[in-house]
C-alpha cells in the first residue's frame, strides 16, 4: 500500500482545516499556504500529499463534501437503488467492484458466542490510518479503524463480540487481504462472517447496495427493508456495524446533507466519502 499512516493523519488534519475555510468558488482558491504551515509544508507539498492520498486536489475534495454535493449524491443513489431493486439485484457483487457476501452466524454460533470458533486478528496500515481486522475460516468477522480508541479498546470490543472464541494475534497473515480491500480493482469474492440480529443483518445487507461514491439517507435504508418508519432503529443498527468500509455505513448521511456521526470518527467518515468520490470522479 502506497499511503502511509502518517500521510493519512496529515490529510485528516488538512480536511479539518479545509472545513473551517469559506466555501470556494470556481475563481477562488483555498489558502494552501495556511493549510500547510502547521506541518512545514509548502503549497506544492500540500497539493502533492493531498492528491496522492485522495486522488484529487484539496479544493475538489472540499466541493465533494458540501451539502449541495452530498444531496445530489443522495438523489443519484436513490435512483441507482431503485434500478437495482427493480432488476432484482440484491448483492453488492452485482453493482460494485467489491464482491461482498454474507455468512451470517448460525443460531448455535450466535447463542454460544463463538464457542469453538478460531479467530485470527491483527493491525495493519491502510489509506485511512490503522485498521484492525479479524477473520474466521468463513470470512472477515471484524474490521475497525483505530483513531480515538486504542488498540486495546478495539481488541476488547472484538472479544466482547465473541467472548467464547479462541483468538490468535498475527500482524502478517492478512497483509495482502488488507491491501486488496482498498484497491478498488479487486474482483475476487469477499466473504463476511458476521453476527447480528435479523433486523441488523437486513440493514447491513441494504448498505451493500449503496453505490461507491454515493450516499443514502437513513430513511432510504429504512424504506429499502420495508420499514419506512424505522429510521431511528436503522440508525442504531448502522452504529453497530462490525465491519467498516466493506459494509459501507459511512455512506449513510442525513437527508439534509449533514454527514453526521460515525462509529470510527466523524472526520474519518468525511475522509472516506471524499476519497471515494474522488476515485469515482
PDB file of C-alpha atoms in Angstrom:
ATOM      1  CA  UNK A   1       0.000   0.000   0.000  1.00  0.00           C
ATOM      2  CA  UNK A   2       1.438   3.359  -1.042  1.00  0.00           C
ATOM      3  CA  UNK A   3      -0.297   5.541   1.549  1.00  0.00           C
ATOM      4  CA  UNK A   4       1.391   5.716   4.924  1.00  0.00           C
ATOM      5  CA  UNK A   5      -0.418   6.106   8.226  1.00  0.00           C
ATOM      6  CA  UNK A   6       1.341   9.445   8.733  1.00  0.00           C
ATOM      7  CA  UNK A   7       0.106  10.766   5.381  1.00  0.00           C
ATOM      8  CA  UNK A   8      -3.467   9.903   6.285  1.00  0.00           C
ATOM      9  CA  UNK A   9      -3.123  11.632   9.652  1.00  0.00           C
ATOM     10  CA  UNK A  10      -1.880  14.815   7.958  1.00  0.00           C
ATOM     11  CA  UNK A  11      -4.624  14.555   5.325  1.00  0.00           C
ATOM     12  CA  UNK A  12      -7.235  14.210   8.066  1.00  0.00           C
ATOM     13  CA  UNK A  13      -5.948  17.356   9.773  1.00  0.00           C
ATOM     14  CA  UNK A  14      -5.976  19.176   6.429  1.00  0.00           C
ATOM     15  CA  UNK A  15      -9.623  18.162   5.964  1.00  0.00           C
ATOM     16  CA  UNK A  16     -10.462  19.706   9.328  1.00  0.00           C
ATOM     17  CA  UNK A  17      -8.767  22.948   8.294  1.00  0.00           C
ATOM     18  CA  UNK A  18     -10.405  22.943   4.849  1.00  0.00           C
ATOM     19  CA  UNK A  19     -13.815  22.746   6.520  1.00  0.00           C
ATOM     20  CA  UNK A  20     -13.035  25.877   8.516  1.00  0.00           C
ATOM     21  CA  UNK A  21     -12.265  27.899   5.408  1.00  0.00           C
ATOM     22  CA  UNK A  22     -15.022  29.705   3.451  1.00  0.00           C
ATOM     23  CA  UNK A  23     -16.701  27.825   0.624  1.00  0.00           C
ATOM     24  CA  UNK A  24     -14.731  28.258  -2.588  1.00  0.00           C
ATOM     25  CA  UNK A  25     -15.964  29.379  -5.991  1.00  0.00           C
ATOM     26  CA  UNK A  26     -14.630  28.495  -9.406  1.00  0.00           C
ATOM     27  CA  UNK A  27     -12.420  31.577  -9.373  1.00  0.00           C
ATOM     28  CA  UNK A  28     -11.029  31.373  -5.819  1.00  0.00           C
ATOM     29  CA  UNK A  29      -8.567  29.008  -4.246  1.00  0.00           C
ATOM     30  CA  UNK A  30      -8.009  27.523  -0.839  1.00  0.00           C
ATOM     31  CA  UNK A  31      -5.257  29.112   1.193  1.00  0.00           C
ATOM     32  CA  UNK A  32      -2.874  26.165   0.898  1.00  0.00           C
ATOM     33  CA  UNK A  33      -0.005  28.091   2.479  1.00  0.00           C
ATOM     34  CA  UNK A  34      -2.023  28.421   5.680  1.00  0.00           C
ATOM     35  CA  UNK A  35      -3.098  24.769   5.476  1.00  0.00           C
ATOM     36  CA  UNK A  36       0.468  23.541   5.214  1.00  0.00           C
ATOM     37  CA  UNK A  37       2.054  25.847   7.793  1.00  0.00           C
ATOM     38  CA  UNK A  38       1.489  23.605  10.892  1.00  0.00           C
ATOM     39  CA  UNK A  39       3.283  20.746   9.093  1.00  0.00           C
ATOM     40  CA  UNK A  40       6.053  22.821   7.478  1.00  0.00           C
ATOM     41  CA  UNK A  41       4.644  22.001   4.049  1.00  0.00           C
ATOM     42  CA  UNK A  42       4.822  24.306   1.066  1.00  0.00           C
ATOM     43  CA  UNK A  43       1.835  24.940  -1.184  1.00  0.00           C
ATOM     44  CA  UNK A  44       3.148  22.403  -3.709  1.00  0.00           C
ATOM     45  CA  UNK A  45       3.798  19.835  -0.988  1.00  0.00           C
ATOM     46  CA  UNK A  46       0.240  20.197   0.323  1.00  0.00           C
ATOM     47  CA  UNK A  47      -1.113  19.701  -3.187  1.00  0.00           C
ATOM     48  CA  UNK A  48       1.076  16.662  -3.808  1.00  0.00           C
ATOM     49  CA  UNK A  49       0.407  14.976  -0.465  1.00  0.00           C
ATOM     50  CA  UNK A  50      -3.336  15.520  -0.623  1.00  0.00           C
ATOM     51  CA  UNK A  51      -3.616  14.494  -4.267  1.00  0.00           C
ATOM     52  CA  UNK A  52      -1.546  11.372  -3.592  1.00  0.00           C
ATOM     53  CA  UNK A  53      -3.829  10.417  -0.734  1.00  0.00           C
ATOM     54  CA  UNK A  54      -7.260  11.408  -2.102  1.00  0.00           C
ATOM     55  CA  UNK A  55      -6.633  11.301  -5.835  1.00  0.00           C
ATOM     56  CA  UNK A  56      -7.985  14.854  -6.163  1.00  0.00           C
ATOM     57  CA  UNK A  57      -6.993  18.377  -5.157  1.00  0.00           C
ATOM     58  CA  UNK A  58      -7.960  19.846  -1.754  1.00  0.00           C
ATOM     59  CA  UNK A  59     -10.349  22.255  -3.493  1.00  0.00           C
ATOM     60  CA  UNK A  60     -12.133  19.448  -5.349  1.00  0.00           C
ATOM     61  CA  UNK A  61     -12.284  17.456  -2.125  1.00  0.00           C
ATOM     62  CA  UNK A  62     -13.950  20.394  -0.380  1.00  0.00           C
ATOM     63  CA  UNK A  63     -16.529  20.579  -3.168  1.00  0.00           C
ATOM     64  CA  UNK A  64     -17.393  16.898  -2.736  1.00  0.00           C
ATOM     65  CA  UNK A  65     -18.234  17.471   0.937  1.00  0.00           C
ATOM     66  CA  UNK A  66     -20.591  20.434   0.532  1.00  0.00           C
ATOM     67  CA  UNK A  67     -24.246  19.872   1.463  1.00  0.00           C
ATOM     68  CA  UNK A  68     -25.245  20.543  -2.162  1.00  0.00           C
ATOM     69  CA  UNK A  69     -22.894  17.860  -3.469  1.00  0.00           C
ATOM     70  CA  UNK A  70     -23.952  15.358  -0.825  1.00  0.00           C
ATOM     71  CA  UNK A  71     -27.652  15.937  -1.511  1.00  0.00           C
ATOM     72  CA  UNK A  72     -27.025  15.384  -5.209  1.00  0.00           C
ATOM     73  CA  UNK A  73     -25.312  12.102  -4.393  1.00  0.00           C
ATOM     74  CA  UNK A  74     -28.276  11.128  -2.222  1.00  0.00           C
ATOM     75  CA  UNK A  75     -30.574  11.616  -5.212  1.00  0.00           C
ATOM     76  CA  UNK A  76     -28.269   9.699  -7.549  1.00  0.00           C
ATOM     77  CA  UNK A  77     -28.009   6.797  -5.119  1.00  0.00           C
ATOM     78  CA  UNK A  78     -31.788   6.680  -4.727  1.00  0.00           C
ATOM     79  CA  UNK A  79     -32.175   6.312  -8.492  1.00  0.00           C
ATOM     80  CA  UNK A  80     -29.496   3.613  -8.668  1.00  0.00           C
ATOM     81  CA  UNK A  81     -31.035   1.741  -5.741  1.00  0.00           C
ATOM     82  CA  UNK A  82     -34.434   1.824  -7.437  1.00  0.00           C
ATOM     83  CA  UNK A  83     -32.907   0.359 -10.591  1.00  0.00           C
ATOM     84  CA  UNK A  84     -31.110  -2.391  -8.677  1.00  0.00           C
ATOM     85  CA  UNK A  85     -34.248  -3.327  -6.731  1.00  0.00           C
ATOM     86  CA  UNK A  86     -36.401  -3.307  -9.862  1.00  0.00           C
ATOM     87  CA  UNK A  87     -33.864  -5.591 -11.550  1.00  0.00           C
ATOM     88  CA  UNK A  88     -33.814  -7.990  -8.627  1.00  0.00           C
ATOM     89  CA  UNK A  89     -30.216  -7.152  -7.759  1.00  0.00           C
ATOM     90  CA  UNK A  90     -29.620  -7.578  -4.043  1.00  0.00           C
ATOM     91  CA  UNK A  91     -25.902  -8.328  -3.871  1.00  0.00           C
ATOM     92  CA  UNK A  92     -23.110  -5.796  -3.964  1.00  0.00           C
ATOM     93  CA  UNK A  93     -21.293  -8.217  -6.273  1.00  0.00           C
ATOM     94  CA  UNK A  94     -23.743  -7.147  -8.970  1.00  0.00           C
ATOM     95  CA  UNK A  95     -23.459  -3.390  -8.543  1.00  0.00           C
ATOM     96  CA  UNK A  96     -19.981  -2.762  -7.087  1.00  0.00           C
ATOM     97  CA  UNK A  97     -16.370  -3.546  -7.840  1.00  0.00           C
ATOM     98  CA  UNK A  98     -16.113  -5.349  -4.486  1.00  0.00           C
ATOM     99  CA  UNK A  99     -17.862  -8.736  -4.320  1.00  0.00           C
ATOM    100  CA  UNK A 100     -19.138  -8.983  -0.776  1.00  0.00           C
ATOM    101  CA  UNK A 101     -21.190 -11.899   0.525  1.00  0.00           C
ATOM    102  CA  UNK A 102     -22.622 -12.513   3.972  1.00  0.00           C
ATOM    103  CA  UNK A 103     -22.152 -15.637   6.024  1.00  0.00           C
ATOM    104  CA  UNK A 104     -24.442 -14.927   8.966  1.00  0.00           C
ATOM    105  CA  UNK A 105     -23.577 -16.801  12.147  1.00  0.00           C
ATOM    106  CA  UNK A 106     -25.680 -19.883  12.676  1.00  0.00           C
ATOM    107  CA  UNK A 107     -28.200 -19.826  15.558  1.00  0.00           C
ATOM    108  CA  UNK A 108     -25.868 -22.104  17.539  1.00  0.00           C
ATOM    109  CA  UNK A 109     -22.840 -19.849  16.941  1.00  0.00           C
ATOM    110  CA  UNK A 110     -24.942 -16.844  17.900  1.00  0.00           C
ATOM    111  CA  UNK A 111     -26.137 -18.402  21.145  1.00  0.00           C
ATOM    112  CA  UNK A 112     -22.735 -19.843  22.039  1.00  0.00           C
ATOM    113  CA  UNK A 113     -20.877 -16.550  21.477  1.00  0.00           C
ATOM    114  CA  UNK A 114     -18.415 -18.210  19.103  1.00  0.00           C
ATOM    115  CA  UNK A 115     -17.640 -21.321  21.152  1.00  0.00           C
ATOM    116  CA  UNK A 116     -15.065 -23.464  19.256  1.00  0.00           C
ATOM    117  CA  UNK A 117     -14.591 -20.606  16.780  1.00  0.00           C
ATOM    118  CA  UNK A 118     -10.977 -19.706  15.906  1.00  0.00           C
ATOM    119  CA  UNK A 119     -10.385 -16.032  15.139  1.00  0.00           C
ATOM    120  CA  UNK A 120      -7.127 -14.556  13.795  1.00  0.00           C
ATOM    121  CA  UNK A 121      -6.689 -10.812  14.120  1.00  0.00           C
ATOM    122  CA  UNK A 122      -4.078  -8.094  13.690  1.00  0.00           C
ATOM    123  CA  UNK A 123      -3.364  -4.425  12.969  1.00  0.00           C
ATOM    124  CA  UNK A 124      -2.438  -3.079   9.540  1.00  0.00           C
ATOM    125  CA  UNK A 125      -1.811   0.254   7.829  1.00  0.00           C
ATOM    126  CA  UNK A 126      -4.433   1.264   5.288  1.00  0.00           C
ATOM    127  CA  UNK A 127      -5.348   4.501   3.445  1.00  0.00           C
ATOM    128  CA  UNK A 128      -7.410   5.607   6.471  1.00  0.00           C
ATOM    129  CA  UNK A 129      -4.902   5.017   9.223  1.00  0.00           C
ATOM    130  CA  UNK A 130      -4.558   1.844  11.231  1.00  0.00           C
ATOM    131  CA  UNK A 131      -7.069  -0.974  10.656  1.00  0.00           C
ATOM    132  CA  UNK A 132      -7.881  -3.847  12.999  1.00  0.00           C
ATOM    133  CA  UNK A 133      -9.068  -6.899  11.077  1.00  0.00           C
ATOM    134  CA  UNK A 134     -10.180 -10.337  12.252  1.00  0.00           C
ATOM    135  CA  UNK A 135     -11.174 -13.441  10.303  1.00  0.00           C
ATOM    136  CA  UNK A 136     -12.619 -16.896  10.838  1.00  0.00           C
ATOM    137  CA  UNK A 137     -12.321 -19.774   8.397  1.00  0.00           C
ATOM    138  CA  UNK A 138     -15.517 -18.483   6.735  1.00  0.00           C
ATOM    139  CA  UNK A 139     -14.503 -14.866   6.243  1.00  0.00           C
ATOM    140  CA  UNK A 140     -13.938 -11.433   7.764  1.00  0.00           C
ATOM    141  CA  UNK A 141     -15.721 -11.046  11.103  1.00  0.00           C
ATOM    142  CA  UNK A 142     -14.309  -7.670  12.217  1.00  0.00           C
ATOM    143  CA  UNK A 143     -12.842  -4.581  10.591  1.00  0.00           C
ATOM    144  CA  UNK A 144     -12.334  -1.416  12.618  1.00  0.00           C
ATOM    145  CA  UNK A 145     -10.321   1.765  12.257  1.00  0.00           C
ATOM    146  CA  UNK A 146      -8.102   2.844  15.128  1.00  0.00           C
ATOM    147  CA  UNK A 147      -8.390   6.520  15.943  1.00  0.00           C
ATOM    148  CA  UNK A 148      -9.534   7.876  19.274  1.00  0.00           C
ATOM    149  CA  UNK A 149      -9.778   4.336  20.557  1.00  0.00           C
ATOM    150  CA  UNK A 150      -6.584   2.447  21.345  1.00  0.00           C
ATOM    151  CA  UNK A 151      -5.562  -0.953  20.071  1.00  0.00           C
ATOM    152  CA  UNK A 152      -6.520  -2.415  23.442  1.00  0.00           C
ATOM    153  CA  UNK A 153     -10.012  -0.925  23.191  1.00  0.00           C
ATOM    154  CA  UNK A 154     -10.537  -2.402  19.742  1.00  0.00           C
ATOM    155  CA  UNK A 155      -9.336  -5.811  20.912  1.00  0.00           C
ATOM    156  CA  UNK A 156     -11.694  -5.575  23.881  1.00  0.00           C
ATOM    157  CA  UNK A 157     -14.612  -4.763  21.560  1.00  0.00           C
ATOM    158  CA  UNK A 158     -13.738  -7.764  19.397  1.00  0.00           C
ATOM    159  CA  UNK A 159     -13.504 -10.078  22.407  1.00  0.00           C
ATOM    160  CA  UNK A 160     -16.829  -8.805  23.709  1.00  0.00           C
ATOM    161  CA  UNK A 161     -18.348  -9.650  20.338  1.00  0.00           C
ATOM    162  CA  UNK A 162     -17.099 -13.241  20.626  1.00  0.00           C
ATOM    163  CA  UNK A 163     -16.398 -13.960  24.320  1.00  0.00           C
ATOM    164  CA  UNK A 164     -16.203 -17.737  23.875  1.00  0.00           C
ATOM    165  CA  UNK A 165     -13.991 -17.803  20.755  1.00  0.00           C
ATOM    166  CA  UNK A 166     -10.308 -18.685  20.590  1.00  0.00           C
ATOM    167  CA  UNK A 167      -8.149 -15.737  19.483  1.00  0.00           C
ATOM    168  CA  UNK A 168      -4.738 -15.570  17.877  1.00  0.00           C
ATOM    169  CA  UNK A 169      -2.992 -12.256  17.163  1.00  0.00           C
ATOM    170  CA  UNK A 170      -0.991 -12.173  13.929  1.00  0.00           C
ATOM    171  CA  UNK A 171       0.115  -8.975  12.187  1.00  0.00           C
ATOM    172  CA  UNK A 172       1.283 -10.548   8.914  1.00  0.00           C
ATOM    173  CA  UNK A 173      -1.267 -13.107   7.682  1.00  0.00           C
ATOM    174  CA  UNK A 174      -3.820 -10.509   6.494  1.00  0.00           C
ATOM    175  CA  UNK A 175      -1.395  -8.096   4.851  1.00  0.00           C
ATOM    176  CA  UNK A 176      -2.337  -8.991   1.259  1.00  0.00           C
ATOM    177  CA  UNK A 177      -6.032  -9.081   2.129  1.00  0.00           C
ATOM    178  CA  UNK A 178      -5.993  -5.604   3.654  1.00  0.00           C
ATOM    179  CA  UNK A 179      -4.097  -4.194   0.660  1.00  0.00           C
ATOM    180  CA  UNK A 180      -6.701  -5.632  -1.713  1.00  0.00           C
ATOM    181  CA  UNK A 181      -9.674  -4.271   0.235  1.00  0.00           C
ATOM    182  CA  UNK A 182      -8.843  -0.672  -0.655  1.00  0.00           C
ATOM    183  CA  UNK A 183      -7.551  -1.214  -4.182  1.00  0.00           C
ATOM    184  CA  UNK A 184     -10.966  -0.674  -5.823  1.00  0.00           C
ATOM    185  CA  UNK A 185      -9.869  -3.117  -8.526  1.00  0.00           C
ATOM    186  CA  UNK A 186     -10.087  -6.444  -6.709  1.00  0.00           C
ATOM    187  CA  UNK A 187     -12.749  -8.688  -8.279  1.00  0.00           C
ATOM    188  CA  UNK A 188     -12.346 -11.769  -6.128  1.00  0.00           C
ATOM    189  CA  UNK A 189     -15.343 -12.519  -3.896  1.00  0.00           C
ATOM    190  CA  UNK A 190     -15.052 -11.297  -0.313  1.00  0.00           C
ATOM    191  CA  UNK A 191     -16.841 -13.195   2.419  1.00  0.00           C
ATOM    192  CA  UNK A 192     -18.014 -11.794   5.730  1.00  0.00           C
ATOM    193  CA  UNK A 193     -18.786 -13.984   8.743  1.00  0.00           C
ATOM    194  CA  UNK A 194     -20.912 -11.769  10.935  1.00  0.00           C
ATOM    195  CA  UNK A 195     -23.097 -11.844  13.991  1.00  0.00           C
ATOM    196  CA  UNK A 196     -26.264  -9.785  14.344  1.00  0.00           C
ATOM    197  CA  UNK A 197     -29.994  -9.825  14.871  1.00  0.00           C
ATOM    198  CA  UNK A 198     -32.216 -10.447  11.870  1.00  0.00           C
ATOM    199  CA  UNK A 199     -33.024  -6.735  11.732  1.00  0.00           C
ATOM    200  CA  UNK A 200     -29.356  -5.724  11.869  1.00  0.00           C
ATOM    201  CA  UNK A 201     -28.482  -8.189   9.115  1.00  0.00           C
ATOM    202  CA  UNK A 202     -31.200  -6.723   6.877  1.00  0.00           C
ATOM    203  CA  UNK A 203     -29.886  -3.208   7.456  1.00  0.00           C
ATOM    204  CA  UNK A 204     -26.283  -4.225   6.816  1.00  0.00           C
ATOM    205  CA  UNK A 205     -27.263  -6.064   3.651  1.00  0.00           C
ATOM    206  CA  UNK A 206     -29.131  -2.970   2.441  1.00  0.00           C
ATOM    207  CA  UNK A 207     -25.969  -0.906   2.951  1.00  0.00           C
ATOM    208  CA  UNK A 208     -24.165  -3.087   0.430  1.00  0.00           C
ATOM    209  CA  UNK A 209     -26.406  -1.704  -2.295  1.00  0.00           C
ATOM    210  CA  UNK A 210     -25.367   1.927  -1.752  1.00  0.00           C
ATOM    211  CA  UNK A 211     -23.054   2.556  -4.721  1.00  0.00           C
ATOM    212  CA  UNK A 212     -19.434   3.553  -4.323  1.00  0.00           C
ATOM    213  CA  UNK A 213     -19.127   7.333  -4.339  1.00  0.00           C
ATOM    214  CA  UNK A 214     -22.808   7.857  -3.489  1.00  0.00           C
ATOM    215  CA  UNK A 215     -24.760   8.393  -0.256  1.00  0.00           C
ATOM    216  CA  UNK A 216     -28.073   7.209   1.161  1.00  0.00           C
ATOM    217  CA  UNK A 217     -30.299   8.650   3.857  1.00  0.00           C
ATOM    218  CA  UNK A 218     -31.461   6.735   6.908  1.00  0.00           C
ATOM    219  CA  UNK A 219     -34.998   6.975   5.518  1.00  0.00           C
ATOM    220  CA  UNK A 220     -33.904   5.413   2.222  1.00  0.00           C
ATOM    221  CA  UNK A 221     -32.320   2.454   4.001  1.00  0.00           C
ATOM    222  CA  UNK A 222     -35.413   2.036   6.196  1.00  0.00           C
ATOM    223  CA  UNK A 223     -37.678   2.031   3.138  1.00  0.00           C
ATOM    224  CA  UNK A 224     -35.454  -0.445   1.299  1.00  0.00           C
ATOM    225  CA  UNK A 225     -36.058  -3.048   4.025  1.00  0.00           C
ATOM    226  CA  UNK A 226     -39.806  -2.281   4.107  1.00  0.00           C
ATOM    227  CA  UNK A 227     -39.567  -0.468   7.450  1.00  0.00           C
ATOM    228  CA  UNK A 228     -40.179   3.155   6.361  1.00  0.00           C
ATOM    229  CA  UNK A 229     -40.923   4.330   9.909  1.00  0.00           C
ATOM    230  CA  UNK A 230     -37.880   2.673  11.454  1.00  0.00           C
ATOM    231  CA  UNK A 231     -35.221   5.296  10.669  1.00  0.00           C
ATOM    232  CA  UNK A 232     -34.147   5.516  14.311  1.00  0.00           C
ATOM    233  CA  UNK A 233     -33.790   1.727  14.610  1.00  0.00           C
ATOM    234  CA  UNK A 234     -31.915   1.686  11.310  1.00  0.00           C
ATOM    235  CA  UNK A 235     -29.528   4.296  12.694  1.00  0.00           C
ATOM    236  CA  UNK A 236     -28.913   2.123  15.758  1.00  0.00           C
ATOM    237  CA  UNK A 237     -28.179  -0.934  13.592  1.00  0.00           C
ATOM    238  CA  UNK A 238     -25.824   1.101  11.415  1.00  0.00           C
ATOM    239  CA  UNK A 239     -23.974   2.248  14.529  1.00  0.00           C
ATOM    240  CA  UNK A 240     -23.347  -1.382  15.485  1.00  0.00           C
ATOM    241  CA  UNK A 241     -21.896  -2.411  12.135  1.00  0.00           C
ATOM    242  CA  UNK A 242     -18.843  -4.595  12.969  1.00  0.00           C
ATOM    243  CA  UNK A 243     -17.175  -4.310   9.566  1.00  0.00           C
ATOM    244  CA  UNK A 244     -16.070  -0.869   8.446  1.00  0.00           C
ATOM    245  CA  UNK A 245     -15.682   0.041   4.774  1.00  0.00           C
ATOM    246  CA  UNK A 246     -16.924  -3.297   3.357  1.00  0.00           C
ATOM    247  CA  UNK A 247     -20.351  -2.773   4.919  1.00  0.00           C
ATOM    248  CA  UNK A 248     -20.403   0.907   3.933  1.00  0.00           C
ATOM    249  CA  UNK A 249     -22.237   2.527   6.833  1.00  0.00           C
ATOM    250  CA  UNK A 250     -20.151   5.650   6.160  1.00  0.00           C
ATOM    251  CA  UNK A 251     -22.278   6.266   3.051  1.00  0.00           C
ATOM    252  CA  UNK A 252     -25.401   6.923   5.126  1.00  0.00           C
ATOM    253  CA  UNK A 253     -25.969  10.604   5.922  1.00  0.00           C
ATOM    254  CA  UNK A 254     -28.900  12.800   6.893  1.00  0.00           C
ATOM    255  CA  UNK A 255     -31.349  13.841   4.179  1.00  0.00           C
ATOM    256  CA  UNK A 256     -30.278  17.465   4.714  1.00  0.00           C
ATOM    257  CA  UNK A 257     -26.744  16.696   3.547  1.00  0.00           C
ATOM    258  CA  UNK A 258     -25.330  16.731   7.081  1.00  0.00           C
ATOM    259  CA  UNK A 259     -22.764  13.934   7.326  1.00  0.00           C
ATOM    260  CA  UNK A 260     -23.451  13.004  10.949  1.00  0.00           C
ATOM    261  CA  UNK A 261     -21.774  10.623  13.349  1.00  0.00           C
ATOM    262  CA  UNK A 262     -19.627   7.598  12.573  1.00  0.00           C
ATOM    263  CA  UNK A 263     -18.506   4.742  14.790  1.00  0.00           C
ATOM    264  CA  UNK A 264     -14.858   5.317  13.865  1.00  0.00           C
ATOM    265  CA  UNK A 265     -14.870   9.105  13.939  1.00  0.00           C
ATOM    266  CA  UNK A 266     -16.769  11.803  12.055  1.00  0.00           C
ATOM    267  CA  UNK A 267     -13.584  13.095  10.433  1.00  0.00           C
ATOM    268  CA  UNK A 268     -12.778   9.662   9.067  1.00  0.00           C
ATOM    269  CA  UNK A 269     -16.312   9.423   7.647  1.00  0.00           C
ATOM    270  CA  UNK A 270     -15.687  12.641   5.725  1.00  0.00           C
ATOM    271  CA  UNK A 271     -12.332  11.295   4.563  1.00  0.00           C
ATOM    272  CA  UNK A 272     -13.995   8.096   3.318  1.00  0.00           C
ATOM    273  CA  UNK A 273     -16.753   9.960   1.473  1.00  0.00           C
ATOM    274  CA  UNK A 274     -14.392  12.433  -0.198  1.00  0.00           C
ATOM    275  CA  UNK A 275     -11.827   9.764  -1.058  1.00  0.00           C
ATOM    276  CA  UNK A 276     -14.482   7.560  -2.677  1.00  0.00           C
ATOM    277  CA  UNK A 277     -15.982  10.452  -4.628  1.00  0.00           C
ATOM    278  CA  UNK A 278     -12.507  11.326  -5.871  1.00  0.00           C
ATOM    279  CA  UNK A 279     -11.840   7.770  -7.007  1.00  0.00           C
ATOM    280  CA  UNK A 280     -15.151   7.589  -8.866  1.00  0.00           C
ATOM    281  CA  UNK A 281     -14.601  11.012 -10.447  1.00  0.00           C
TER     282      UNK A 281
END
